[in-house]
Short mmCIF file of C-alpha atoms and ligand atoms in Angstrom, two decimals:
data_model
loop_
_atom_site.label_atom_id
_atom_site.label_comp_id
_atom_site.label_asym_id
_atom_site.label_seq_id
_atom_site.Cartn_x
_atom_site.Cartn_y
_atom_site.Cartn_z
CA MET A 216 1.76 49.59 5.51
CA SER A 217 -0.70 50.84 8.16
CA LYS A 218 -1.19 48.99 11.44
CA ASP A 219 -4.64 47.83 10.30
CA ASN A 220 -3.19 46.45 7.11
CA LEU A 221 -0.44 44.65 8.99
CA ASN A 222 -3.05 43.09 11.28
CA ALA A 223 -5.11 42.02 8.27
CA LEU A 224 -1.96 40.52 6.73
CA ASP A 225 -1.14 38.61 9.92
CA GLY A 226 -4.70 37.34 10.03
CA PHE A 227 -4.50 36.18 6.41
CA ILE A 228 -1.20 34.35 6.93
CA SER A 229 -2.55 32.55 10.04
CA HIS A 230 -5.61 31.57 8.03
CA LEU A 231 -3.35 30.19 5.28
CA ASP A 232 -1.29 28.36 7.88
CA SER A 233 -4.39 26.65 9.15
CA ILE A 234 -5.98 25.73 5.80
CA PHE A 235 -2.66 24.31 4.53
CA SER A 236 -1.70 22.53 7.75
CA VAL A 237 -1.14 18.78 8.04
CA THR A 238 -1.18 17.76 11.70
CA SER A 239 -0.10 14.39 13.10
CA TYR A 240 -3.78 13.60 13.41
CA ASP A 241 -4.30 14.38 9.70
CA ALA A 242 -1.29 12.22 8.81
CA ARG A 243 -2.75 9.29 10.78
CA GLU A 244 -6.04 9.76 8.96
CA ILE A 245 -4.21 9.74 5.63
CA ILE A 246 -2.56 6.45 6.64
CA ALA A 247 -5.87 4.88 7.63
CA THR A 248 -7.66 5.90 4.43
CA PHE A 249 -4.63 4.94 2.31
CA HIS A 250 -4.84 1.44 3.80
CA LEU A 251 -8.55 1.14 3.03
CA GLU A 252 -7.99 2.29 -0.54
CA MET A 253 -4.96 0.03 -1.02
CA GLY A 254 -7.00 -2.96 0.19
CA SER A 255 -9.90 -2.11 -2.14
CA GLY A 256 -7.55 -1.49 -5.06
CA LEU A 257 -5.88 -4.89 -4.57
CA ALA A 258 -9.28 -6.56 -4.31
CA GLY A 259 -10.43 -4.91 -7.53
CA THR A 260 -13.26 -2.99 -5.86
CA LYS A 261 -13.82 0.78 -6.12
CA SER A 262 -10.75 2.72 -5.03
CA SER A 263 -8.84 5.86 -5.92
CA HIS A 264 -5.64 3.76 -5.73
CA LYS A 265 -5.39 1.79 -8.95
CA MET A 266 -2.89 -0.70 -7.46
CA ILE A 267 -1.58 -1.84 -10.85
CA PRO A 268 0.44 -5.09 -11.01
CA SER A 269 3.68 -4.34 -12.87
CA PHE A 270 4.37 -7.98 -13.84
CA VAL A 271 7.84 -7.65 -12.40
CA GLY A 272 9.31 -8.52 -9.03
CA PRO A 273 12.56 -7.31 -7.49
CA PRO A 274 15.62 -7.89 -9.71
CA ARG A 275 18.29 -10.44 -8.79
CA GLY A 276 21.21 -8.11 -9.47
CA LYS A 277 22.43 -10.52 -12.19
CA GLU A 278 20.56 -8.98 -15.13
CA LYS A 279 22.99 -8.21 -17.99
CA GLY A 280 23.17 -6.51 -21.35
CA ARG A 281 22.87 -3.26 -23.26
CA TYR A 282 19.44 -1.70 -23.61
CA LEU A 283 17.96 1.40 -25.08
CA VAL A 284 15.47 3.19 -22.88
CA LEU A 285 12.78 5.64 -23.89
CA ASP A 286 11.58 7.69 -20.94
CA LEU A 287 8.35 9.66 -21.41
CA GLY A 288 6.60 11.28 -18.52
CA GLY A 289 7.39 14.88 -17.71
CA THR A 290 8.39 17.82 -19.82
CA ASN A 291 11.20 15.96 -21.63
CA ILE A 292 11.69 12.80 -23.60
CA ARG A 293 14.90 11.03 -22.70
CA VAL A 294 16.57 8.35 -24.76
CA LEU A 295 19.32 6.41 -23.01
CA ALA A 296 21.71 3.53 -23.62
CA VAL A 297 22.26 1.59 -20.42
CA GLU A 298 24.76 -1.20 -19.77
CA LEU A 299 24.18 -3.75 -17.01
CA ASP A 300 27.18 -5.82 -15.93
CA GLY A 301 25.24 -8.56 -14.14
CA LYS A 302 26.97 -7.70 -10.83
CA GLY A 303 24.68 -4.92 -9.64
CA ASN A 304 26.50 -2.15 -11.57
CA THR A 305 24.94 0.00 -14.26
CA THR A 306 26.49 2.46 -16.70
CA LEU A 307 24.61 5.10 -18.59
CA SER A 308 26.72 5.00 -21.75
CA ALA A 309 24.76 7.64 -23.68
CA GLY A 310 21.76 9.84 -23.09
CA SER A 311 19.87 12.60 -24.90
CA ARG A 312 17.10 14.85 -23.71
CA PHE A 313 14.45 16.38 -25.99
CA VAL A 314 11.93 19.00 -24.91
CA ILE A 315 8.37 17.99 -25.79
CA PRO A 316 6.61 20.92 -27.44
CA GLN A 317 3.27 21.76 -25.82
CA GLU A 318 1.44 21.10 -29.10
CA MET A 319 2.76 17.51 -29.09
CA MET A 320 1.49 16.89 -25.56
CA CYS A 321 -1.94 18.18 -26.54
CA GLY A 322 -2.20 17.19 -30.24
CA THR A 323 -3.02 13.75 -31.60
CA GLY A 324 -1.54 10.48 -30.41
CA ASP A 325 -0.02 9.80 -33.84
CA GLU A 326 1.77 13.15 -33.82
CA LEU A 327 3.08 12.50 -30.31
CA PHE A 328 4.35 9.00 -31.12
CA ASP A 329 5.87 10.18 -34.40
CA TYR A 330 7.71 12.91 -32.50
CA ILE A 331 8.92 10.36 -29.94
CA THR A 332 10.29 8.11 -32.68
CA ASP A 333 11.99 11.13 -34.30
CA CYS A 334 13.81 11.60 -30.98
CA ILE A 335 14.81 7.91 -30.94
CA GLN A 336 16.03 8.30 -34.53
CA VAL A 337 18.22 11.28 -33.63
CA PHE A 338 19.67 9.38 -30.68
CA TYR A 339 20.21 6.31 -32.84
CA GLY A 340 22.02 8.37 -35.47
CA GLN A 341 24.36 9.83 -32.85
CA HIS A 342 25.09 6.80 -30.71
CA CYS A 343 24.12 3.51 -32.33
CA VAL A 344 24.56 3.42 -36.13
CA GLY A 345 26.41 0.34 -37.35
CA ARG A 346 26.87 -1.23 -33.93
CA GLN A 347 24.19 -3.92 -33.86
CA ARG A 348 21.48 -5.20 -36.16
CA THR A 349 18.66 -5.10 -33.65
CA TYR A 350 18.08 -3.28 -30.41
CA ASP A 351 15.94 -4.02 -27.38
CA LEU A 352 14.20 -0.99 -25.98
CA ALA A 353 12.50 -0.58 -22.60
CA PHE A 354 9.75 2.00 -22.45
CA THR A 355 9.34 4.05 -19.28
CA PHE A 356 5.85 5.47 -19.58
CA SER A 357 4.92 7.54 -16.53
CA PHE A 358 1.16 7.56 -16.71
CA PRO A 359 -1.48 5.18 -15.39
CA VAL A 360 -1.77 2.14 -17.64
CA GLU A 361 -3.76 -1.01 -17.16
CA GLN A 362 -0.79 -3.30 -17.47
CA ARG A 363 -1.53 -6.71 -18.98
CA SER A 364 2.00 -8.09 -19.15
CA LEU A 365 5.59 -6.89 -18.90
CA VAL A 366 5.23 -5.49 -22.38
CA SER A 367 1.69 -4.30 -22.85
CA GLY A 368 -0.58 -1.79 -21.19
CA LYS A 369 -3.53 0.40 -22.06
CA LEU A 370 -3.50 4.05 -21.07
CA ILE A 371 -6.19 4.65 -18.45
CA GLY A 372 -6.01 8.44 -18.64
CA TRP A 373 -3.44 11.17 -19.18
CA THR A 374 -2.07 13.13 -16.23
CA LYS A 375 0.24 16.15 -15.81
CA LYS A 376 0.33 18.32 -18.95
CA PHE A 377 -0.61 15.61 -21.45
CA THR A 378 -3.94 15.34 -23.24
CA ALA A 379 -2.92 13.88 -26.66
CA TYR A 380 -6.03 12.68 -28.39
CA GLY A 381 -6.67 9.04 -29.37
CA VAL A 382 -4.32 7.33 -26.90
CA VAL A 383 -6.56 6.63 -23.89
CA GLY A 384 -7.70 3.01 -24.00
CA LYS A 385 -4.94 2.00 -26.45
CA ASP A 386 -1.89 -0.18 -25.81
CA VAL A 387 1.01 2.28 -25.73
CA VAL A 388 3.56 -0.40 -26.68
CA VAL A 389 1.58 -1.10 -29.85
CA LEU A 390 1.42 2.64 -30.62
CA LEU A 391 5.17 2.97 -30.14
CA SER A 392 5.97 -0.15 -32.19
CA GLU A 393 3.71 1.06 -35.02
CA ALA A 394 5.38 4.48 -35.00
CA LEU A 395 8.83 2.78 -35.14
CA GLN A 396 7.63 0.78 -38.16
CA ARG A 397 6.35 3.95 -39.85
CA LYS A 398 9.84 5.44 -39.51
CA GLU A 399 11.51 2.23 -40.75
CA MET A 400 13.01 1.51 -37.36
CA GLY A 401 11.37 -1.87 -36.92
CA PHE A 402 14.80 -3.23 -35.89
CA ILE A 403 14.13 -1.68 -32.47
CA ASN A 404 12.06 -4.12 -30.41
CA VAL A 405 10.05 -2.79 -27.50
CA VAL A 406 10.68 -5.43 -24.84
CA ALA A 407 9.29 -3.89 -21.64
CA LEU A 408 6.89 -1.26 -20.36
CA ALA A 409 7.44 0.25 -16.92
CA ASN A 410 6.15 3.09 -14.81
CA ASP A 411 8.86 5.50 -13.58
CA THR A 412 8.26 4.54 -9.93
CA VAL A 413 8.80 0.87 -10.79
CA GLY A 414 11.99 1.73 -12.68
CA THR A 415 13.23 3.73 -9.70
CA LEU A 416 12.60 0.89 -7.23
CA VAL A 417 14.18 -1.69 -9.53
CA ALA A 418 17.24 0.51 -10.19
CA LYS A 419 17.97 0.83 -6.46
CA CYS A 420 17.10 -2.77 -5.71
CA TYR A 421 19.64 -3.98 -8.33
CA SER A 422 22.43 -3.12 -5.89
CA ASP A 423 20.51 -2.83 -2.58
CA PRO A 424 17.99 -5.61 -1.91
CA SER A 425 16.63 -3.76 1.16
CA CYS A 426 14.88 -1.35 -1.21
CA ASP A 427 11.17 -2.05 -1.21
CA MET A 428 9.55 1.16 -2.36
CA GLY A 429 10.00 3.60 -5.25
CA VAL A 430 8.67 7.16 -5.15
CA ILE A 431 8.58 10.01 -7.65
CA LEU A 432 8.28 13.56 -6.34
CA GLY A 433 8.70 15.67 -9.45
CA THR A 434 6.35 17.15 -12.04
CA GLY A 435 3.95 14.37 -10.98
CA THR A 436 3.95 12.10 -7.98
CA ASN A 437 3.39 8.39 -7.42
CA ALA A 438 4.84 5.35 -5.68
CA CYS A 439 5.20 1.60 -6.00
CA TYR A 440 6.18 -1.11 -3.54
CA ARG A 441 6.87 -4.83 -3.28
CA GLU A 442 3.70 -6.77 -2.57
CA LYS A 443 3.11 -10.43 -1.79
CA ALA A 444 1.43 -11.71 -4.96
CA ALA A 445 -1.06 -13.68 -2.85
CA ARG A 446 -2.43 -10.36 -1.54
CA ILE A 447 -3.28 -9.17 -5.07
CA LEU A 448 -6.78 -10.59 -4.79
CA LYS A 449 -7.99 -9.14 -8.09
CA SER A 450 -5.41 -11.26 -9.99
CA PRO A 451 -5.40 -14.68 -8.31
CA GLY A 452 -3.29 -16.11 -11.14
CA LEU A 453 -0.28 -14.13 -9.91
CA ALA A 454 -0.12 -15.83 -6.50
CA PRO A 455 2.49 -18.49 -7.45
CA LEU A 456 4.89 -15.72 -8.45
CA GLY A 457 5.71 -14.84 -4.85
CA GLU A 458 6.29 -11.11 -5.01
CA MET A 459 5.30 -8.42 -7.46
CA ILE A 460 5.82 -4.67 -7.62
CA ILE A 461 2.54 -2.77 -7.44
CA ASN A 462 2.22 0.66 -9.00
CA ILE A 463 -0.11 2.44 -6.56
CA GLU A 464 -0.86 5.54 -8.68
CA TRP A 465 -1.20 7.47 -5.42
CA GLY A 466 -1.50 10.79 -7.25
CA ASP A 467 -5.18 10.00 -7.76
CA PHE A 468 -5.89 9.57 -4.01
CA SER A 469 -9.11 11.46 -3.44
CA GLN A 470 -9.61 11.54 0.34
CA LEU A 471 -7.63 14.65 1.22
CA LYS A 472 -9.19 17.85 2.53
CA MET A 473 -8.94 20.34 -0.32
CA ASN A 474 -9.02 24.01 0.59
CA ILE A 475 -10.53 26.77 -1.52
CA TYR A 476 -7.34 27.22 -3.59
CA ASP A 477 -7.10 23.48 -4.28
CA GLN A 478 -10.74 23.40 -5.29
CA ASP A 479 -10.35 26.33 -7.68
CA LEU A 480 -7.22 24.81 -9.22
CA ASN A 481 -8.98 21.47 -9.59
CA ARG A 482 -12.04 23.03 -11.26
CA ALA A 483 -9.86 24.88 -13.77
CA SER A 484 -7.72 21.82 -14.62
CA HIS A 485 -8.05 19.57 -17.70
CA ASN A 486 -8.64 16.55 -15.43
CA VAL A 487 -11.25 17.81 -12.95
CA ASP A 488 -11.51 15.67 -9.78
CA LYS A 489 -8.66 13.44 -10.91
CA GLN A 490 -5.15 13.35 -9.40
CA GLN A 491 -6.21 15.23 -6.25
CA LEU A 492 -3.18 14.26 -4.18
CA GLU A 493 -0.91 15.08 -7.12
CA LYS A 494 -2.52 18.53 -7.37
CA MET A 495 -1.66 19.25 -3.71
CA VAL A 496 1.83 17.74 -3.75
CA SER A 497 3.64 17.66 -7.07
CA GLY A 498 5.92 20.13 -8.78
CA MET A 499 3.53 20.83 -11.62
CA TYR A 500 1.04 22.43 -9.23
CA LEU A 501 2.80 24.12 -6.28
CA GLY A 502 3.58 27.28 -8.26
CA GLU A 503 -0.01 27.47 -9.48
CA ILE A 504 -1.40 27.13 -5.94
CA ALA A 505 0.93 29.96 -4.85
CA ARG A 506 -0.14 32.10 -7.81
CA ARG A 507 -3.79 31.72 -6.85
CA VAL A 508 -3.06 32.77 -3.26
CA ILE A 509 -0.98 35.75 -4.49
CA VAL A 510 -3.81 36.97 -6.74
CA GLU A 511 -6.24 36.74 -3.81
CA MET A 512 -3.89 38.65 -1.51
CA MET A 513 -3.29 41.33 -4.15
CA THR A 514 -7.04 41.68 -4.69
CA GLN A 515 -7.45 42.20 -0.94
CA GLY A 516 -4.63 44.79 -0.94
CA LEU A 517 -2.37 42.63 1.25
CA LEU A 518 0.52 42.14 -1.19
CA PHE A 519 2.38 44.10 -3.92
CA ARG A 520 0.07 47.09 -3.45
CA GLU A 521 1.76 49.06 -6.25
CA ALA A 522 1.10 46.33 -8.83
CA SER A 523 -2.05 45.04 -10.47
CA PRO A 524 -3.12 41.39 -9.88
CA SER A 525 -2.95 41.05 -13.68
CA ALA A 526 0.83 40.66 -13.23
CA PHE A 527 -0.03 37.13 -12.04
CA SER A 528 -3.09 36.51 -14.20
CA LYS A 529 -1.80 33.71 -16.43
CA GLU A 530 -2.38 30.20 -15.11
CA TYR A 531 0.76 28.18 -14.42
CA MET A 532 3.02 31.22 -14.99
CA LEU A 533 4.49 30.80 -11.52
CA HIS A 534 6.54 27.61 -11.27
CA THR A 535 7.68 25.48 -8.38
CA GLU A 536 11.23 26.52 -9.37
CA HIS A 537 10.24 30.10 -8.43
CA LEU A 538 9.17 28.92 -4.98
CA SER A 539 12.37 26.95 -4.67
CA LEU A 540 14.38 30.09 -5.50
CA VAL A 541 12.68 31.94 -2.65
CA ALA A 542 13.41 29.06 -0.28
CA ARG A 543 17.08 29.43 -1.27
CA GLY A 544 17.11 33.15 -0.40
CA TYR A 545 16.64 34.59 -3.93
CA ASP A 546 13.46 35.94 -5.47
CA PHE A 547 11.43 35.85 -8.69
CA PHE A 548 10.05 39.39 -8.66
CA ALA A 549 11.85 40.69 -11.76
CA ASP A 550 10.30 37.88 -13.87
CA PHE A 551 6.88 39.38 -13.09
CA GLY A 552 7.84 43.02 -13.66
CA LEU A 553 7.90 43.85 -9.93
CA ARG A 554 10.47 46.36 -8.73
CA ASP A 555 11.33 47.81 -5.32
CA VAL A 556 9.52 45.04 -3.47
CA SER A 557 9.13 45.93 0.23
CA GLU A 558 10.59 43.82 3.03
CA VAL A 559 7.04 43.04 4.24
CA ASP A 560 6.08 41.67 0.81
CA ARG A 561 9.31 39.67 0.62
CA SER A 562 8.68 38.06 3.96
CA THR A 563 5.02 37.37 3.02
CA ILE A 564 6.17 35.54 -0.10
CA ARG A 565 8.72 33.56 1.96
CA GLU A 566 5.93 32.51 4.33
CA LEU A 567 3.65 31.57 1.46
CA CYS A 568 6.30 29.38 -0.19
CA ARG A 569 7.05 27.74 3.16
CA ILE A 570 3.38 27.01 3.84
CA ILE A 571 2.68 25.47 0.42
CA SER A 572 5.86 23.40 0.14
CA THR A 573 5.64 22.15 3.73
CA ARG A 574 2.13 20.84 3.15
CA SER A 575 3.32 19.05 0.03
CA ALA A 576 6.22 17.38 1.87
CA LYS A 577 4.05 16.40 4.83
CA ILE A 578 1.41 14.77 2.63
CA ALA A 579 4.21 12.96 0.76
CA GLY A 580 5.67 11.87 4.13
CA ALA A 581 2.31 10.60 5.37
CA ALA A 582 1.80 8.70 2.11
CA ILE A 583 5.26 7.11 2.39
CA ALA A 584 4.49 6.20 6.02
CA ALA A 585 1.22 4.60 4.91
CA VAL A 586 2.94 2.35 2.38
CA VAL A 587 5.75 1.35 4.75
CA ALA A 588 3.19 0.51 7.48
CA TRP A 589 1.17 -1.46 4.93
CA MET A 590 4.20 -3.61 4.16
CA TYR A 591 5.38 -4.00 7.78
CA VAL A 592 2.88 -2.91 10.43
CA ASN A 593 5.51 -2.46 13.15
CA ILE A 594 8.41 -1.32 10.94
CA GLU A 595 10.38 -4.21 12.36
CA SER A 596 12.99 -4.21 9.59
CA TYR A 597 15.12 -1.69 7.69
CA HIS A 598 13.70 -0.12 4.54
CA THR A 599 15.33 1.78 1.76
CA ILE A 600 13.00 3.98 -0.22
CA ALA A 601 14.28 4.99 -3.64
CA ILE A 602 13.14 8.50 -4.53
CA ASP A 603 13.61 10.53 -7.67
CA GLY A 604 12.27 13.90 -8.80
CA ALA A 605 13.28 17.53 -8.62
CA LEU A 606 10.95 18.40 -5.75
CA PHE A 607 12.65 15.90 -3.48
CA GLU A 608 16.13 16.55 -4.82
CA LYS A 609 16.13 20.30 -5.16
CA TYR A 610 13.53 21.96 -2.94
CA PRO A 611 15.38 23.16 0.18
CA GLY A 612 14.17 21.42 3.35
CA TYR A 613 11.73 19.10 1.53
CA GLN A 614 13.41 15.89 2.65
CA ASP A 615 13.68 17.22 6.24
CA HIS A 616 9.91 17.67 6.38
CA ILE A 617 9.30 14.13 5.13
CA GLU A 618 11.72 12.80 7.73
CA GLY A 619 10.07 15.00 10.38
CA ILE A 620 6.65 13.52 9.77
CA LEU A 621 8.05 9.97 9.74
CA ARG A 622 9.57 10.68 13.20
CA GLU A 623 6.28 12.13 14.43
CA LEU A 624 4.47 9.01 13.28
CA PHE A 625 6.96 6.26 14.08
CA GLY A 626 9.24 7.73 16.77
CA GLU A 627 12.58 5.91 17.04
CA ARG A 628 11.49 3.31 14.46
CA ALA A 629 11.64 6.05 11.80
CA LYS A 630 15.44 5.51 11.87
CA ARG A 631 14.83 2.22 10.09
CA ILE A 632 13.50 4.07 7.04
CA LYS A 633 16.19 5.41 4.71
CA LEU A 634 15.23 7.85 1.96
CA ALA A 635 17.68 7.43 -0.92
CA LEU A 636 17.87 9.78 -3.89
CA VAL A 637 18.16 7.71 -7.09
CA ARG A 638 18.92 9.94 -10.05
CA ASP A 639 17.92 8.56 -13.46
CA GLY A 640 16.39 5.59 -11.64
CA SER A 641 13.39 5.43 -13.93
CA GLY A 642 15.57 4.95 -17.01
CA ILE A 643 18.16 2.60 -15.52
CA GLY A 644 15.47 0.53 -13.81
CA SER A 645 13.61 0.12 -17.09
CA ALA A 646 16.76 -1.26 -18.69
CA ILE A 647 16.94 -3.83 -15.89
CA ILE A 648 13.27 -4.67 -16.47
CA GLY A 649 14.12 -4.99 -20.18
CA ALA A 650 16.80 -7.54 -19.26
CA ILE A 651 14.32 -9.47 -17.12
CA ALA A 652 11.84 -9.50 -20.03
CA VAL A 653 14.46 -10.68 -22.52
CA SER A 654 15.75 -13.42 -20.23
CA ASP A 655 12.16 -14.63 -19.85
CA ARG A 656 11.61 -14.96 -23.59
CA PRO A 657 11.36 -18.56 -24.69
CA SER A 658 14.46 -19.15 -26.82
CA GLY A 659 14.00 -18.75 -30.54
CA SER A 660 10.72 -16.90 -30.13
CA GLY A 661 11.81 -13.49 -31.43
CA HIS A 662 9.73 -11.58 -29.00
CA ASP A 663 7.06 -12.69 -26.66
CA SER A 664 4.83 -10.13 -25.12
CA GLY A 665 2.69 -12.19 -22.84
CA ARG A 666 5.06 -13.58 -20.24
CA HIS A 667 5.73 -12.32 -16.80
CA ARG A 668 7.91 -13.29 -13.86
CA SER A 669 8.51 -12.24 -10.33
C1 BGC B 210 1.40 9.46 -13.17
C2 BGC B 210 2.23 8.32 -12.65
C3 BGC B 210 3.68 8.72 -12.57
C4 BGC B 210 3.82 10.03 -11.78
C5 BGC B 210 5.26 10.49 -11.68
C6 BGC B 210 1.67 10.74 -12.38
O1 BGC B 210 1.00 11.82 -12.98
O2 BGC B 210 0.02 9.15 -13.10
O3 BGC B 210 2.10 7.18 -13.46
O4 BGC B 210 4.40 7.70 -11.94
O5 BGC B 210 3.05 11.04 -12.38
O6 BGC B 210 5.81 10.71 -12.93
#
């Protein structure tokens, strides 16, 4: 590469560094706007934080029983059997994972729910036949729903890769129960509906009562936390319940500065102007942001000069896993037909992956800081934050960046915030929520969908 080209490359990387940076000042601004939006969301006025009451409070650790769990939210459907011993211990006694074909995510709601029940049927055939006459199933549904009770909620809008037609505005528990009936599996009762963040918080809280926040950093991103019911101004009827978990739906936060790559990605997405934070942070999008930068650099002759930008022309062909590989010292070049990649190009790609993933982690860190400071202004007590998702678990250095920004913001007090990885939290937590729902049923009622507890 000529000296001029190297200078142009340096200039481009510094420009990227600046348009993807999150300074301490930016993080403080994120906290301040998060607080305004959280307040508005709780009051029921206009806000990009939906602040959805989950109709469940922290568990007592005494919930017992065997529950089936259906977990729908990312690229897979998972069906699990979870045992709760009533002493804070959980056992995942069986679990199956089914890939959701793209055409199911984007077809009709009936097709999607029929496919889901087929998965339950396969699981049932392998692990349940002949054991019991009826089964209680908790439904982890990781999309924004307007929750009306522990076991009902209308889909507000699809996120991530889903667009299935005819589901928005409908109660997803009804759709699932109808699909179970269609497949003659009416002996499976849907007893609870939970967001994955709520499941994750509840799963950790079952054995560690200091846990007050649940976060997902995976294909999508979101968080929930324990709120005083009296502060949920939009639902005054909840006040006597004491405490309730609020699903923030922070992925839809819309007050971040989007750069040109974010704007282009947003414009080309199926949910334009929605899920802006998610599009800058979550695993579904980091590869696509990188791909857009790579195409721009190739067009300007700053990267892979021997190849044509068409090598990276297909949207979403570059995945966050590719970036993660680079961060681990490997590369993804062969997957894109690139051979004999120069050391300069390799180091450019390393820089690019670092810049994009660091911004994601810092925004996530600022968002976590905002929620912790909302609960306890001076971080006077210890907090455990339950976190699940491949980005947090597997991306090298991701957790360090979150911890770094918490230290920048809170100094020594950041030591009071513990980030705990909770694998399978969303499924196990839903089972616990299922147990709460069942124990709340008035005896002899079969099932009751309207009750809630804290
Ligand atoms: C959804 C949330 C979910 C998150 C993580 C987002 O796209 O809106 O409900 O918790 O993904 O799965």
